[in-house]
Tab-separated table of C-alpha atoms and ligand atoms in Angstrom:
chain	number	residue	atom	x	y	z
L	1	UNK	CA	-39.127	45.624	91.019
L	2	UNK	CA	-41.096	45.138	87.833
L	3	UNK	CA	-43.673	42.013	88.052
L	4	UNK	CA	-45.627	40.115	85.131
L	5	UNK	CA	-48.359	38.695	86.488
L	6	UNK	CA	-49.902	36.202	83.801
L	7	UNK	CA	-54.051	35.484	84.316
L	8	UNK	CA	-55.871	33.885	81.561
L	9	UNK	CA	-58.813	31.723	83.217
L	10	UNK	CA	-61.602	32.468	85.251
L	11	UNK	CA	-60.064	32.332	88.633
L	12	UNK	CA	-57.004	33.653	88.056
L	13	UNK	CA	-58.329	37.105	88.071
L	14	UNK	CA	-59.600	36.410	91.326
L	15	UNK	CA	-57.011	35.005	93.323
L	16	UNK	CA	-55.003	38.377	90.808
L	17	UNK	CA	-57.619	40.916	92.081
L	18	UNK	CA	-56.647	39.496	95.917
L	19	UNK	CA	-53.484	39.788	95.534
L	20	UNK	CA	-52.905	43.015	93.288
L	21	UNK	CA	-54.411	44.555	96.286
L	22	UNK	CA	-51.632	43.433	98.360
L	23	UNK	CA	-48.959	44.195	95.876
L	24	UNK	CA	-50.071	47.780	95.457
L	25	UNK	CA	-49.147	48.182	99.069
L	26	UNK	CA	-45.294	47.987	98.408
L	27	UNK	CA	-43.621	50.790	96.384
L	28	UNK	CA	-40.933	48.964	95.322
L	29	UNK	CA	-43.214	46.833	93.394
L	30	UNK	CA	-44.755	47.441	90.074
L	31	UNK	CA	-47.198	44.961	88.764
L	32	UNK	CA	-47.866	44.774	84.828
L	33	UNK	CA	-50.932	42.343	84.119
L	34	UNK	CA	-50.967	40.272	80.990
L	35	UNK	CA	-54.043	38.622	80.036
L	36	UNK	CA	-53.779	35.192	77.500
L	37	UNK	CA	-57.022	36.109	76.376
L	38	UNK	CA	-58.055	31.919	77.339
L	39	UNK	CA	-60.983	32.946	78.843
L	40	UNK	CA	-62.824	36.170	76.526
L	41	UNK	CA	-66.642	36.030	76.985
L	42	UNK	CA	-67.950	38.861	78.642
L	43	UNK	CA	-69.236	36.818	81.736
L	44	UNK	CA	-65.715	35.261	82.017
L	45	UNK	CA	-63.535	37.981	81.573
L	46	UNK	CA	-64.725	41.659	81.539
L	47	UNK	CA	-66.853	41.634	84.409
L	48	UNK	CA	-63.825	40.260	86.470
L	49	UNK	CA	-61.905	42.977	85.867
L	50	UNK	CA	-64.690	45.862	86.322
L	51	UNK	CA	-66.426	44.064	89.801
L	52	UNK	CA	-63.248	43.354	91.566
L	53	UNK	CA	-61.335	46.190	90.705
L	54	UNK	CA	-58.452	44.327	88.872
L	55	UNK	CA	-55.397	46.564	87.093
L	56	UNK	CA	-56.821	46.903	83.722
L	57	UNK	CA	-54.259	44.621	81.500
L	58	UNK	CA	-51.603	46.459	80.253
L	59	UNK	CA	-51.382	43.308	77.370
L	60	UNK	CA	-54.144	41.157	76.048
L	61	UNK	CA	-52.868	38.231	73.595
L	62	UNK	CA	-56.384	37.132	72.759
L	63	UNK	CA	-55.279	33.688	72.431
L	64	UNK	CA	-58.782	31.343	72.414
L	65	UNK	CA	-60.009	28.413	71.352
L	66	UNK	CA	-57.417	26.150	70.187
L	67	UNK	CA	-55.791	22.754	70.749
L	68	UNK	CA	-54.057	23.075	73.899
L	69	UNK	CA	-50.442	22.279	72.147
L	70	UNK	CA	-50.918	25.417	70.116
L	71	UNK	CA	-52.510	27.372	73.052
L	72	UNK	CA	-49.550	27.316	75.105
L	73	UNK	CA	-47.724	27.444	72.097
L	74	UNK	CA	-48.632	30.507	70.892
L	75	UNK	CA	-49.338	32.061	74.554
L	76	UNK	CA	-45.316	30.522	74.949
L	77	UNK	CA	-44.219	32.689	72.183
L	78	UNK	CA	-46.268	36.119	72.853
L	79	UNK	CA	-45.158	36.407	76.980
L	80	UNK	CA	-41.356	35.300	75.445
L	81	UNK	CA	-41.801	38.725	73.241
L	82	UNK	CA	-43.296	40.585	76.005
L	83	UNK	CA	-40.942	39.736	78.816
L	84	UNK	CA	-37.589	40.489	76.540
L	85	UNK	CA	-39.648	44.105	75.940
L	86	UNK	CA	-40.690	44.588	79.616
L	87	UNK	CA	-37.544	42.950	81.591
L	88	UNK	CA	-39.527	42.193	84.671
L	89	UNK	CA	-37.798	40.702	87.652
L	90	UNK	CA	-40.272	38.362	87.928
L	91	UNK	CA	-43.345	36.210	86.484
L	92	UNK	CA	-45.887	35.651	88.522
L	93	UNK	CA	-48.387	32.602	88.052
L	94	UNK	CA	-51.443	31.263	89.625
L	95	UNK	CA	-52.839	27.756	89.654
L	96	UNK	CA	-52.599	25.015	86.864
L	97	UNK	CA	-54.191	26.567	83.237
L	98	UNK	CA	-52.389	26.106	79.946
L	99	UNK	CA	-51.979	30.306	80.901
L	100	UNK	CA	-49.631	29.555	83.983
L	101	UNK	CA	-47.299	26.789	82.096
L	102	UNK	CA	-47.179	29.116	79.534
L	103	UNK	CA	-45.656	32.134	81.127
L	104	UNK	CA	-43.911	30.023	83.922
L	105	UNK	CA	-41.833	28.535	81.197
L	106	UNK	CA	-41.479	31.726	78.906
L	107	UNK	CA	-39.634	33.358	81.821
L	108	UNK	CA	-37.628	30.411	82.950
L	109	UNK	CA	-36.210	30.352	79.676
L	110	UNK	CA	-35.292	33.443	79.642
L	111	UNK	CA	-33.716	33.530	82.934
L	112	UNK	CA	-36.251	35.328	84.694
L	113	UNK	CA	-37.853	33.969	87.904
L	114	UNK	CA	-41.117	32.700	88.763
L	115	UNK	CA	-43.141	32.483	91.392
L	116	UNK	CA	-46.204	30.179	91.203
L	117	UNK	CA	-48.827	30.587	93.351
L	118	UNK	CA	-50.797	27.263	94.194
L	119	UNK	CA	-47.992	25.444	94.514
L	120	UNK	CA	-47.631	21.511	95.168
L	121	UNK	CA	-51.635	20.658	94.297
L	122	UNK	CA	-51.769	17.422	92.823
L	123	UNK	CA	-54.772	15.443	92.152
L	124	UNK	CA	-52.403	12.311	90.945
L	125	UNK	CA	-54.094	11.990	87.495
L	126	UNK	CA	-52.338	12.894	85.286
L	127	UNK	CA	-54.632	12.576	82.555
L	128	UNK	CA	-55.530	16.083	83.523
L	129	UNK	CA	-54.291	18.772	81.867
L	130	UNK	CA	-54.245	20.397	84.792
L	131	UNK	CA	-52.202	18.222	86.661
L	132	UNK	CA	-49.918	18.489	83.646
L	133	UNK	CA	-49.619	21.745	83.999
L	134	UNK	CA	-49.170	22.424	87.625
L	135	UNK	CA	-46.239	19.542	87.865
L	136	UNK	CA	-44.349	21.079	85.204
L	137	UNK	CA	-44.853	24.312	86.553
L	138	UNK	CA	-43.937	23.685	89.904
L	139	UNK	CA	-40.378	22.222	88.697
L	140	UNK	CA	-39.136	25.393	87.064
L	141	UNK	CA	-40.335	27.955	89.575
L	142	UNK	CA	-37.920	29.358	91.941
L	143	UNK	CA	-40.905	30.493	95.066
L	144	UNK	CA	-43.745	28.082	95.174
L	145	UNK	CA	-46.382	29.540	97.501
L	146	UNK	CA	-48.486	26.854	99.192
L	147	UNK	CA	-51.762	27.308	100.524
L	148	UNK	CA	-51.878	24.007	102.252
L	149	UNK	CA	-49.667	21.669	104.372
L	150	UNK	CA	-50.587	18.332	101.928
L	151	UNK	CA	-48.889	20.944	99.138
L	152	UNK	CA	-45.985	21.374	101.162
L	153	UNK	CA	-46.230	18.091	101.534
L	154	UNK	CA	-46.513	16.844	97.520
L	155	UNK	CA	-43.389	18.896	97.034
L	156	UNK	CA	-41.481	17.349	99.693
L	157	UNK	CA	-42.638	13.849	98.786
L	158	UNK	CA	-41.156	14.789	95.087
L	159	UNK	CA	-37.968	15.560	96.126
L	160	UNK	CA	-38.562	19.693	96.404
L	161	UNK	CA	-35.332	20.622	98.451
L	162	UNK	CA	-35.500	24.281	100.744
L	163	UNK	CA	-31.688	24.646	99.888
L	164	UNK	CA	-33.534	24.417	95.654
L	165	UNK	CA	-36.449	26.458	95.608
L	166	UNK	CA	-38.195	28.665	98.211
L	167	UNK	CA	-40.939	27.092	99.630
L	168	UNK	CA	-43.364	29.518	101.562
L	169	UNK	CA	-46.738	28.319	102.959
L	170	UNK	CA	-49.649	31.241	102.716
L	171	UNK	CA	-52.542	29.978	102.655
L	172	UNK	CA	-55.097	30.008	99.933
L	173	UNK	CA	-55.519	33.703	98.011
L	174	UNK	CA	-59.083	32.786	97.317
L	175	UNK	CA	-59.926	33.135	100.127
L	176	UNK	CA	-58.477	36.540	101.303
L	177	UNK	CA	-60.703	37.195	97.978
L	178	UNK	CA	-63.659	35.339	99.197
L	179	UNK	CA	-63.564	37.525	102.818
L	180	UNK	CA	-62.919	40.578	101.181
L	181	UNK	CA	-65.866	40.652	98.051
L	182	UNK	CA	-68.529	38.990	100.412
L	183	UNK	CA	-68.537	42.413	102.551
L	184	UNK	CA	-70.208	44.398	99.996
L	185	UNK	CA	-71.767	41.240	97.545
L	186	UNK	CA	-74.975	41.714	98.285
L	187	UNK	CA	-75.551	44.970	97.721
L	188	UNK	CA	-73.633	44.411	94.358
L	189	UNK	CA	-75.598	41.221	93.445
L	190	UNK	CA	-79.298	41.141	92.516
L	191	UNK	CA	-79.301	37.480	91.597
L	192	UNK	CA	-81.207	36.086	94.408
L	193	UNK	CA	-83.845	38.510	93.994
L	194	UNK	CA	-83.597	37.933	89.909
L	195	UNK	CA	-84.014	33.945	90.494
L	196	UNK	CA	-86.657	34.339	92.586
L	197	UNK	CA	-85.725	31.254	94.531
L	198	UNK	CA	-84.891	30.434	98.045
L	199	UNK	CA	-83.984	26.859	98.357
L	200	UNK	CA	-81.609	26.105	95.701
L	201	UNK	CA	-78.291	23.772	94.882
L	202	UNK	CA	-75.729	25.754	93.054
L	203	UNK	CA	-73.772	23.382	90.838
L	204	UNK	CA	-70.878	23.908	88.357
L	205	UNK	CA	-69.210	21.864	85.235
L	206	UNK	CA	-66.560	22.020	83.148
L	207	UNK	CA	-64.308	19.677	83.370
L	208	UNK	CA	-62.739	18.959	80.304
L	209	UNK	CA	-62.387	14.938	81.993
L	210	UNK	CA	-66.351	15.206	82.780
L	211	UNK	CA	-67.647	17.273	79.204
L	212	UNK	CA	-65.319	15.509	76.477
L	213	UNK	CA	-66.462	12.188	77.738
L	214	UNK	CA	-70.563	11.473	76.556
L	215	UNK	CA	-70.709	8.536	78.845
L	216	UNK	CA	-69.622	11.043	81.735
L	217	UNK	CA	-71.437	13.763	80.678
L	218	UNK	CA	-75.054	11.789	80.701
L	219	UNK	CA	-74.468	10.804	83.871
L	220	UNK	CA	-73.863	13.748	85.459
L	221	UNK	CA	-76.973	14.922	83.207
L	222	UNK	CA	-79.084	12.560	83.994
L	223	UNK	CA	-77.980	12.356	87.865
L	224	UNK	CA	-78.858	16.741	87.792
L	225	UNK	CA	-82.402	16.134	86.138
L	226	UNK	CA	-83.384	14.014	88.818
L	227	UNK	CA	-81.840	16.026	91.979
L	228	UNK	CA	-83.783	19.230	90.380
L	229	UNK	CA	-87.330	17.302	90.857
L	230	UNK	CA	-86.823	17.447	94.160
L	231	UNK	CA	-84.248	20.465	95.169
L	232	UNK	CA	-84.181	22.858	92.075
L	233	UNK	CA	-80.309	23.375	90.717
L	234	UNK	CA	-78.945	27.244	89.470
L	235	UNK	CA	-76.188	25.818	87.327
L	236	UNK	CA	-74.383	28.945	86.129
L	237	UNK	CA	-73.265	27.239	82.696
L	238	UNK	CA	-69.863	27.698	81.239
L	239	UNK	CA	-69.664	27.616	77.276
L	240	UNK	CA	-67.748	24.456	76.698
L	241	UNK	CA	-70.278	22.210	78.566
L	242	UNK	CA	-73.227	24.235	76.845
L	243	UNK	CA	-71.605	23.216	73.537
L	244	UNK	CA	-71.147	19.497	74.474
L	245	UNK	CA	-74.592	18.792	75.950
L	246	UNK	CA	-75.858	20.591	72.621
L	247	UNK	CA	-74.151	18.765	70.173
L	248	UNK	CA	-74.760	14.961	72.309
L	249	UNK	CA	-78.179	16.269	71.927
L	250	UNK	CA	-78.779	15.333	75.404
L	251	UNK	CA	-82.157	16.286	77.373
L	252	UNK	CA	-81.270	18.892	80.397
L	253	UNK	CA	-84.575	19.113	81.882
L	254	UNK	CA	-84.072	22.847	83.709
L	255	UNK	CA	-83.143	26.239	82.785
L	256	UNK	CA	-79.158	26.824	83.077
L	257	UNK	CA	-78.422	30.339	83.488
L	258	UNK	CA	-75.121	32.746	81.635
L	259	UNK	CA	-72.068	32.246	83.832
L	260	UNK	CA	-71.819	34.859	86.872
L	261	UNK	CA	-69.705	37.216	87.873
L	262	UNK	CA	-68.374	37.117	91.263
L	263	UNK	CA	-70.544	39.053	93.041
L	264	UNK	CA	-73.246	36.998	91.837
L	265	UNK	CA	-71.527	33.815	92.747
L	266	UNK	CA	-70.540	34.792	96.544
L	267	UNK	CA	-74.480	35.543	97.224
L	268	UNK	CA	-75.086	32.021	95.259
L	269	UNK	CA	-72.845	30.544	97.621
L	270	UNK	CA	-73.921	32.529	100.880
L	271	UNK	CA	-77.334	31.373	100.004
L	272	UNK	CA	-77.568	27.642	98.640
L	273	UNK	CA	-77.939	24.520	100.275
L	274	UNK	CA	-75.118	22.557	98.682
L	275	UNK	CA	-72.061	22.486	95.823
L	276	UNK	CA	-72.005	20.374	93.213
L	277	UNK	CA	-69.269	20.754	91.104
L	278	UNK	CA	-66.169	20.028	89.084
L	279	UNK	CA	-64.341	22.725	89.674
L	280	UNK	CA	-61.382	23.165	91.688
L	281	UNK	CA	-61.828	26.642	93.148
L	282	UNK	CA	-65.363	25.910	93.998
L	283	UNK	CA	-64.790	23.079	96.344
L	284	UNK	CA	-62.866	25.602	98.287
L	285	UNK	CA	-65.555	28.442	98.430
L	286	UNK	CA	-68.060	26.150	99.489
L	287	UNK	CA	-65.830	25.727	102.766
L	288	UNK	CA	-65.433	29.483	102.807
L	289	UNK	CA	-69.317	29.608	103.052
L	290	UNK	CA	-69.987	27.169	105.223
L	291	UNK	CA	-71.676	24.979	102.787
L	292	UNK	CA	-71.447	21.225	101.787
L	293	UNK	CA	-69.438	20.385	98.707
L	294	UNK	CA	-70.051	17.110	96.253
L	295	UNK	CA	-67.478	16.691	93.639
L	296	UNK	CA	-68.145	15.018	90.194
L	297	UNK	CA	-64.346	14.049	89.807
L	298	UNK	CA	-62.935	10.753	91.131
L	299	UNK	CA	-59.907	12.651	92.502
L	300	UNK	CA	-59.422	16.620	94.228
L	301	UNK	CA	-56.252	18.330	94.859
L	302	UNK	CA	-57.991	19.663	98.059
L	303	UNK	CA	-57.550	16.400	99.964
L	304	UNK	CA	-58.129	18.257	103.878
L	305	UNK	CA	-62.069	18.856	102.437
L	306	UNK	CA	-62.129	15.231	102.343
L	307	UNK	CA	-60.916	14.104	105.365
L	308	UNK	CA	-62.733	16.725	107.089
L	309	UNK	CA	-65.979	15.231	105.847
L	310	UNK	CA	-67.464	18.662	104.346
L	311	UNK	CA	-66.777	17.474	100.694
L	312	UNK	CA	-67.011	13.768	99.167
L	313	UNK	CA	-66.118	12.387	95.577
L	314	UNK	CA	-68.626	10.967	93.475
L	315	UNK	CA	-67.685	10.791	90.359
L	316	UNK	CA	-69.778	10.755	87.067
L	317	UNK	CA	-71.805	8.121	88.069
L	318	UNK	CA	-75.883	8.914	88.058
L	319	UNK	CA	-76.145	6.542	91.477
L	320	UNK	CA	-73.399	8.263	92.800
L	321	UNK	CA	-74.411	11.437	92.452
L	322	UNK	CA	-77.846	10.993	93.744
L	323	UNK	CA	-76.446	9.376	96.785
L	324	UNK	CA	-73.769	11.640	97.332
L	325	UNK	CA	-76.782	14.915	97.310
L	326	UNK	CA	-78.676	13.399	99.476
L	327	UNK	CA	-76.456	12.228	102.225
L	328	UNK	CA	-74.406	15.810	102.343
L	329	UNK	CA	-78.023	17.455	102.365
L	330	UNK	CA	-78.276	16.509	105.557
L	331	UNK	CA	-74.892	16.034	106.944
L	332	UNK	CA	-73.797	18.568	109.904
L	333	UNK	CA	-70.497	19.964	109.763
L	334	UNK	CA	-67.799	22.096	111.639
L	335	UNK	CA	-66.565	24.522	109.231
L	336	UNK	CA	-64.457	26.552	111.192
L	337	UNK	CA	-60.988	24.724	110.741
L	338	UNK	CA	-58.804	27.059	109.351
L	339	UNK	CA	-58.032	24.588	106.952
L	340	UNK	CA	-56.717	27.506	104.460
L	341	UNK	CA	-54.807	29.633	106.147
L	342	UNK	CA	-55.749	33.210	108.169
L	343	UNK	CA	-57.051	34.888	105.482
L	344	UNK	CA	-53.772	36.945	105.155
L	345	UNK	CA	-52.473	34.979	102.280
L	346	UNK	CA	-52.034	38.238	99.962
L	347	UNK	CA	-49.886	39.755	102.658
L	348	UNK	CA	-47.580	36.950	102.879
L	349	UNK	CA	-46.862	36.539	99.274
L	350	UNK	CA	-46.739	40.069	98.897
L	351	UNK	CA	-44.388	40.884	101.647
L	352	UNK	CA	-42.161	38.026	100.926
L	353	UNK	CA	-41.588	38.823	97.350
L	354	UNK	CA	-40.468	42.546	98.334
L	355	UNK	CA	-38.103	41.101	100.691
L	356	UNK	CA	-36.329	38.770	98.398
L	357	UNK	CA	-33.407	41.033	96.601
L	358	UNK	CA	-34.441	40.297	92.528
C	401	UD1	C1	-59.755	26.445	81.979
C	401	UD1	C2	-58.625	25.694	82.693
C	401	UD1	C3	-59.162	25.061	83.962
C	401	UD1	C4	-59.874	26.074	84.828
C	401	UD1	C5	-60.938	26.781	84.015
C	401	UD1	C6	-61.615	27.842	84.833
C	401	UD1	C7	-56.858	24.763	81.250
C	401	UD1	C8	-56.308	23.515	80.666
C	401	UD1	N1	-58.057	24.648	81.859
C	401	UD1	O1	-60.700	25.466	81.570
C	401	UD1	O2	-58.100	24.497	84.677
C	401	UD1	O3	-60.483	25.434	85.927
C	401	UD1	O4	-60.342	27.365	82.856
C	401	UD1	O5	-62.838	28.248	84.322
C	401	UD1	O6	-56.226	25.794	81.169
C	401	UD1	N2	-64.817	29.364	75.966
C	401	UD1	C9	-65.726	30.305	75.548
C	401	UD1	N3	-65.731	31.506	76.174
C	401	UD1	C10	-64.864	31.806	77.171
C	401	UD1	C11	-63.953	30.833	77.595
C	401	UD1	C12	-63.946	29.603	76.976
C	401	UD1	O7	-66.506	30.074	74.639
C	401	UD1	O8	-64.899	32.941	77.691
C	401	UD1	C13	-64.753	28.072	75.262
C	401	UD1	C14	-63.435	27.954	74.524
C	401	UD1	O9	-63.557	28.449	73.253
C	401	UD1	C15	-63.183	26.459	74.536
C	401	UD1	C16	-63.879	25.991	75.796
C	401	UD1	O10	-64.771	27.024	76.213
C	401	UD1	O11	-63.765	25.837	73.415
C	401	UD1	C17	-62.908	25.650	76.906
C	401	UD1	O12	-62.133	26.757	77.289
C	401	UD1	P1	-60.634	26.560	77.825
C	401	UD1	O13	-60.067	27.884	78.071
C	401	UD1	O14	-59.914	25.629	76.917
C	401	UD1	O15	-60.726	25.760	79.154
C	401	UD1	P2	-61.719	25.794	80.384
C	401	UD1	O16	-62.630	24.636	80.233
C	401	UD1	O17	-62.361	27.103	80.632
């Protein structure tokens, strides 16, 4: 059975290097990787690939920096081209990029099936475009992999019937990817040494919601200048935000560093004191490493972090922020709640798909 697995962003090649792994395993399967070409910095892309082992792309559609109508437009009409050329059984997508709509809807198109893995997030604003992208792609795939029950749940809430679509819970691929890299991270990773720090915050932001918005984006500024007085911050900075802060002309007073690989990042996370972040995947590693999370958004899609206390919203307010640091600096939590599954998330997908006759 020929797959197409479609990565474009960041942590799609993780959660793809996780479960490429697990693919390999079956004979019956063979896995083609297509990369958009979304994400094409060195530091986002290449070092993916060479760290974690990923199948080098067979395809890369270097399609960059554009609106996002003619992003998934044009991605829309290269994977079209590509799946009528490779006739795979099957697309496979991960998580909620302009990359995942893109291919999920290619192949639906043309008859071919998808399976989307991340299946039945929602963060309920739709403003997102990644809420955008995950609803639409969850209604035209035919296996939706969950990692959580509230995802099962989302589905079931929208009317997602069993006797419709298969709907598998897994648990979360990251972190079969998170387990698996941390063995041998630091001997990979020199950045702690590098930084020469020992007490440190990691924080991430990207958000298109937090970095197109000025009013946003100064307070999270502002809120980070103060919090690095007292507890300095390693914010790993990705290219859009550099860009926005940069053209707002607004005063960041500490160093950002390049963004990391993934090496680098697990020994960030092994060794910091607590998340800050935007991100979606991040809020979930934190857990992974037993570390605090506070989120600059005013909703998550990982809902269970919330009631379990070990992650809070705050927003883009400066107060907020501030607040929200200090009080999950010192809050003491239980992170051993199997909130995301056994760690055997690869397996499941994996075995599943070679079961079901394509
Ligand atoms: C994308 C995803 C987001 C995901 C994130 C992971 C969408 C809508 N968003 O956001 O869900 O969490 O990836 O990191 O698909 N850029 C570079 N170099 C790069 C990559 C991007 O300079 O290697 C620039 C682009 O030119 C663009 C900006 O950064 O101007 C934003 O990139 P884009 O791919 O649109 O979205 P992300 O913010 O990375």
């Amino acid at each position: 059975m020929k797959i197409l697995t479609i990565v474009g962003a960041r942590p799609q090649f993780v959660k793809a290097a996780a479960l490429s792994r697990a693919l390999k395993k079956h004979d019956s399967i063979k896995e083609i990787i297509v990369h958009t070409g979304q994400h094409f910095d060195k530091n986002m892309s290449d070092i993916f690939f060479k760290e974690m082992e990923i199948p080098k792309p067979k395809y890369n559609l270097n399609i960059n920096s554009i609106s996002h109508g003619a992003m998934t437009g044009r991605m829309l009409e290269k994977i079209e081209e590509l799946i009528i050329i490779e006739k795979p059984a099957l697309i496979l997508v991960y998580g909620d990029t302009n990359s995942t709509l893109a291919g999920a809807l290619a192949a639906k198109k043309l008859h071919v099936k998808v399976a989307h893995i991340e299946a039945g997030l929602r963060s309920f604003n739709i403003k997102m475009p990644e809420e955008i992208n995950r609803i639409l792609t969850d209604r035209i795939s035919d296996y939706l992999f969950c990692p959580t029950e509230n995802a099962i749940t989302n589905l079931t809430n929208e009317g997602y019937s069993y006797e419709e679509f298969k709907i598998i819970k897994c648990g979360d691929v990251m972190q079969d990817a998170a387990y698996y890299y941390a063995k041998t991270s630091s001997e990979k990773s020199t950045i702690i040494s590098r930084l020469k720090v020992s007490e440190f915050i990691l924080c991430t932001l990207h958000r298109a919601e937090n970095t197109d918005d000025p009013n946003r984006l100064k307070g999270i500024i502002y809120a980070l200048n103060k919090i690095n007085k007292q507890t300095p911050i390693i914010l790993p900075i990705h290219p859009r935000t550099k860009k926005k802060i940069s053209d707002l002309n607004i005063e960041l007073n500490f160093k950002t560093i390049d963004p990391v690989g993934y090496f680098d990042m697990i020994e960030l996370l092994k060794k910091c004191s607590l998340v800050i972040t935007d991100s979606g995947g991040l809020q979930k590693e934190a857990y992974f490493f037993k570390k605090n999370c506070v989120t600059m958004r005013d909703q998550t899609e990982w809902v269970e972090l919330l009631e379990n206390n070990v992650n809070i919203l705050v927003g883009a307010n400066e107060d907020q922020i501030i607040n929200g640091v200090n009080e999950m600096l010192s809050r003491e939590n239980d992170f051993n709640l199997n909130l995301y599954g056994n760690g055997n998330a690869c397996k499941i997908i994996a075995e599943n798909l070679n079961n079901y006759n394509l």
